Coordinates of C-alpha atoms and ligand atoms in Angstrom, one line a residue:
M396 CA -9.9 23.2 -0.8
Y397 CA -8.9 19.6 -1.4
R398 CA -9.6 16.7 1.0
L399 CA -7.8 13.4 0.5
Y400 CA -8.9 10.1 2.0
H401 CA -5.8 8.3 2.9
H402 CA -3.9 5.6 4.9
P403 CA -0.2 5.8 5.4
G404 CA 1.9 4.2 2.6
K405 CA -1.1 3.2 0.5
A406 CA -2.0 4.4 -3.0
S407 CA -3.1 7.7 -1.4
L408 CA 0.6 8.4 -0.9
V409 CA 0.8 9.3 -4.6
P410 CA -1.7 12.2 -4.6
H411 CA -0.4 13.2 -1.1
L412 CA 3.0 13.7 -2.7
V413 CA 1.5 15.6 -5.6
L414 CA -0.5 17.9 -3.4
E415 CA 2.5 18.7 -1.3
E416 CA 4.6 19.4 -4.4
L417 CA 1.9 21.7 -5.7
G418 CA 1.9 23.7 -2.5
Q419 CA -1.9 23.7 -2.4
P420 CA -3.8 23.7 0.9
F421 CA -5.4 20.3 1.6
E422 CA -6.8 18.2 4.4
L423 CA -6.0 14.6 5.0
I424 CA -8.8 12.3 6.2
S425 CA -7.3 9.2 7.6
L426 CA -9.1 5.8 7.2
D427 CA -8.0 2.9 9.3
T428 CA -8.1 0.1 6.8
D429 CA -7.2 -2.5 9.5
R430 CA -10.5 -1.6 11.2
G431 CA -12.4 -1.6 7.9
E432 CA -13.2 2.1 7.8
H433 CA -12.9 2.0 4.0
H434 CA -15.9 -0.4 3.9
T435 CA -18.4 1.8 5.6
P436 CA -21.5 2.9 3.7
A437 CA -20.4 6.5 4.0
F438 CA -17.1 5.8 2.3
R439 CA -18.6 3.4 -0.3
A440 CA -20.9 6.3 -1.3
L441 CA -17.7 8.1 -2.4
N442 CA -16.1 5.0 -4.0
P443 CA -18.2 1.9 -4.5
R444 CA -15.1 -0.3 -4.5
G445 CA -14.2 0.9 -1.0
L446 CA -10.6 1.7 -2.1
I447 CA -8.2 4.5 -1.1
P448 CA -7.6 7.2 -2.3
V449 CA -10.5 9.4 -2.9
L450 CA -10.0 13.2 -3.6
I451 CA -12.7 15.7 -2.8
D452 CA -12.3 18.9 -4.8
D453 CA -14.7 21.3 -3.0
G454 CA -14.1 24.0 -5.6
Q455 CA -15.6 21.7 -8.3
D456 CA -18.1 19.8 -6.3
L457 CA -16.1 16.7 -7.3
V458 CA -15.6 13.3 -5.7
L459 CA -12.8 11.5 -7.5
P460 CA -11.5 8.0 -6.8
E461 CA -8.6 6.3 -8.8
T462 CA -5.0 7.4 -8.2
A463 CA -4.1 8.2 -11.8
A464 CA -7.3 10.2 -12.4
I465 CA -6.5 12.2 -9.2
V466 CA -3.0 12.9 -10.4
L467 CA -4.2 14.1 -13.8
H468 CA -6.8 16.3 -12.3
L469 CA -4.4 17.9 -9.9
V470 CA -1.7 18.6 -12.5
D471 CA -4.3 20.0 -14.9
R472 CA -5.8 22.2 -12.2
H473 CA -2.4 23.7 -11.4
P474 CA -0.4 23.9 -14.7
E475 CA 1.7 26.7 -13.3
A476 CA 3.4 24.2 -11.0
G477 CA 4.8 22.3 -14.0
L478 CA 4.2 18.8 -12.6
A479 CA 3.2 17.7 -16.2
P480 CA 4.2 19.0 -19.6
P481 CA 1.5 21.0 -21.5
P482 CA -1.4 19.0 -23.0
G483 CA -0.9 18.1 -26.7
S484 CA 2.9 18.3 -26.4
R485 CA 5.2 15.4 -27.3
E486 CA 6.4 15.3 -23.7
R487 CA 2.8 15.1 -22.4
A488 CA 2.3 11.9 -24.5
I489 CA 5.4 10.4 -22.9
F490 CA 4.0 11.5 -19.5
Y491 CA 0.8 9.6 -20.3
R492 CA 2.7 6.6 -21.3
W493 CA 4.5 6.2 -18.0
L494 CA 1.5 7.2 -15.9
V495 CA -0.6 4.5 -17.6
F496 CA 2.2 1.9 -17.3
L497 CA 2.7 2.7 -13.7
T498 CA -1.0 2.5 -12.8
N499 CA -2.4 -0.3 -15.0
T500 CA 0.7 -2.5 -15.2
V501 CA 3.0 -2.0 -12.3
Q502 CA 0.4 -1.1 -9.7
A503 CA -1.9 -4.0 -10.8
E504 CA 0.9 -6.4 -10.5
V505 CA 1.8 -5.2 -7.0
L506 CA -1.8 -5.8 -6.0
A507 CA -1.4 -9.4 -7.3
M508 CA 1.7 -9.8 -5.2
A509 CA 0.1 -8.2 -2.1
Y510 CA -3.2 -10.0 -2.3
P511 CA -2.6 -13.3 -4.2
D512 CA -5.7 -14.8 -2.5
R513 CA -7.8 -12.5 -4.6
H514 CA -6.3 -13.8 -7.8
T515 CA -7.2 -17.5 -7.3
T516 CA -10.2 -19.6 -6.4
Q517 CA -7.8 -22.1 -4.6
Q518 CA -7.6 -20.8 -1.1
D519 CA -4.4 -22.5 -0.2
E520 CA -0.9 -21.1 0.6
A521 CA 0.8 -23.0 -2.3
A522 CA -1.5 -21.2 -4.9
S523 CA -0.9 -17.9 -3.3
A524 CA 2.9 -18.4 -3.1
A525 CA 2.9 -19.3 -6.9
I526 CA 1.0 -16.1 -7.8
R527 CA 3.2 -14.0 -5.5
A528 CA 6.4 -15.5 -7.1
A529 CA 5.2 -14.9 -10.6
A530 CA 4.2 -11.3 -9.8
Q531 CA 7.7 -10.7 -8.4
V532 CA 9.3 -11.9 -11.6
R533 CA 7.0 -9.7 -13.7
L534 CA 7.7 -6.7 -11.4
G535 CA 11.4 -7.2 -11.9
E536 CA 10.8 -7.0 -15.7
F537 CA 8.8 -3.9 -15.3
L538 CA 11.5 -2.3 -13.2
D539 CA 14.0 -3.2 -15.9
I540 CA 11.8 -1.3 -18.4
L541 CA 11.7 1.7 -16.1
E542 CA 15.5 1.6 -15.8
G543 CA 15.7 1.5 -19.7
A544 CA 13.4 4.5 -19.8
L545 CA 15.7 6.5 -17.6
A546 CA 18.6 5.5 -19.9
E547 CA 16.6 6.6 -22.9
S548 CA 15.4 9.9 -21.3
G549 CA 19.0 10.7 -20.2
G550 CA 17.7 11.1 -16.7
P551 CA 17.6 11.9 -14.0
Y552 CA 13.8 11.8 -14.4
L553 CA 11.4 9.7 -16.5
L554 CA 11.0 12.8 -18.7
G555 CA 14.7 13.6 -18.8
G556 CA 15.5 16.9 -17.2
L557 CA 11.9 17.6 -16.3
F558 CA 10.7 16.5 -12.8
S559 CA 7.0 15.5 -13.0
A560 CA 4.2 13.7 -11.2
V561 CA 5.1 10.4 -12.9
D562 CA 8.4 10.4 -10.9
L563 CA 6.3 10.6 -7.7
Y564 CA 4.1 7.7 -8.9
L565 CA 7.3 5.7 -9.6
L566 CA 8.6 6.5 -6.1
V567 CA 5.5 4.8 -4.6
M568 CA 5.8 1.8 -6.9
A569 CA 9.4 1.5 -6.0
R570 CA 8.5 1.6 -2.3
W571 CA 6.0 -1.2 -2.8
T572 CA 8.5 -3.4 -4.6
R573 CA 11.5 -2.7 -2.3
G574 CA 11.1 -6.2 -0.8
I575 CA 11.2 -8.3 -4.0
P576 CA 14.3 -10.4 -4.8
R577 CA 15.7 -7.8 -7.3
P578 CA 14.5 -4.5 -5.8
P579 CA 14.5 -1.2 -7.6
R580 CA 17.7 0.0 -6.1
D581 CA 19.6 -2.8 -7.7
R582 CA 19.4 -0.7 -10.9
P583 CA 21.8 2.3 -10.9
R584 CA 19.6 4.8 -12.7
L585 CA 16.6 4.0 -10.5
A586 CA 18.7 4.1 -7.4
D587 CA 19.9 7.6 -8.4
L588 CA 16.4 8.8 -9.1
L589 CA 15.0 7.5 -5.8
D590 CA 17.8 9.3 -4.0
T591 CA 17.0 12.5 -5.9
L592 CA 13.3 12.2 -5.1
T593 CA 13.7 11.4 -1.4
D594 CA 16.0 14.4 -1.0
R595 CA 13.1 16.7 -2.0
A596 CA 11.8 18.8 0.8
A597 CA 8.1 18.1 -0.1
V598 CA 8.8 14.4 -0.2
R599 CA 10.5 14.5 3.2
R600 CA 7.5 16.4 4.7
V601 CA 5.0 13.8 3.3
A602 CA 7.1 10.8 4.6
E603 CA 7.2 12.4 8.0
R604 CA 3.5 13.2 8.1
E605 CA 2.7 9.6 7.1
G606 CA 5.2 8.2 9.7
L607 CA 7.3 6.5 7.0
D608 CA 11.0 6.0 6.7
P609 CA 12.4 9.1 5.0
R610 CA 14.1 6.9 2.4
L611 CA 10.7 5.6 1.4
A612 CA 12.0 3.2 -1.2
Ligands
GSH889 N1 -7.1 1.4 -9.0 C1 -7.2 2.0 -7.6 C2 -6.6 1.0 -6.7 C3 -6.6 1.5 -5.3 C4 -6.2 0.5 -4.2 O1 -6.0 -0.7 -4.5 N2 -6.2 0.9 -3.0 C5 -5.8 0.0 -1.9 C6 -4.7 0.6 -1.0 S1 -3.2 0.6 -1.9 C7 -7.0 -0.2 -0.9 O2 -7.7 0.7 -0.7 N3 -7.1 -1.4 -0.4 C8 -8.0 -1.7 0.6 C9 -8.6 -3.1 0.3 O3 -8.3 -3.7 -0.7 O4 -9.3 -3.6 1.2 C10 -6.4 3.3 -7.6 O5 -5.3 3.4 -8.2 O6 -6.8 4.2 -6.9

């Protein structure tokens, strides 16, 4: 049995989508981040950084923070679901490329945009606004790279004809960047992919469970 610490719309949305697509039984444990429930000693014992998500895999006596690590663990535990190409294959290498790009480049930049005060020692609004604006420019460039990847793969997915967990990661990053000056849907291939993903029954169920707009991004 899996248990996922989550808060609607946060990074936990990625493994929530993966678990639903896998069709595996899981339990959601909601943390109210507005009330600081992710900073309790009990939760920090699971993740010293006090960040969501954390996955508990009872079957393996495993406590696993970090979104990308959780995604990799889940797709490897359930290879029959085909949410990632087989390890060692050329396609798996491309899967790694986009997973790492999404987590350590796109997601990191979104955090700079969302929490600019954590990226400067100058606690004034002008410094935060400058950091936010620069992050939005870079995010626009990253979305262009993803649009190019869809052109190169032939689409509709990042791995061409193969739907995989990196598309679900991309969906959440697109959701988080939907408010920037040049949002993901300004790019035709990304717009088509987002429509394809939000049409999926599992994605709709997750959006409803988290109380999110079914369009998500
Ligand atoms: N590298 C971590 C980052 C996780 C993260 O930033 N989680 C955010 C939610 S999107 C969080 O828990 N924020 C609470 C806070 O910063 O106080 C991962 O990918 O799991």
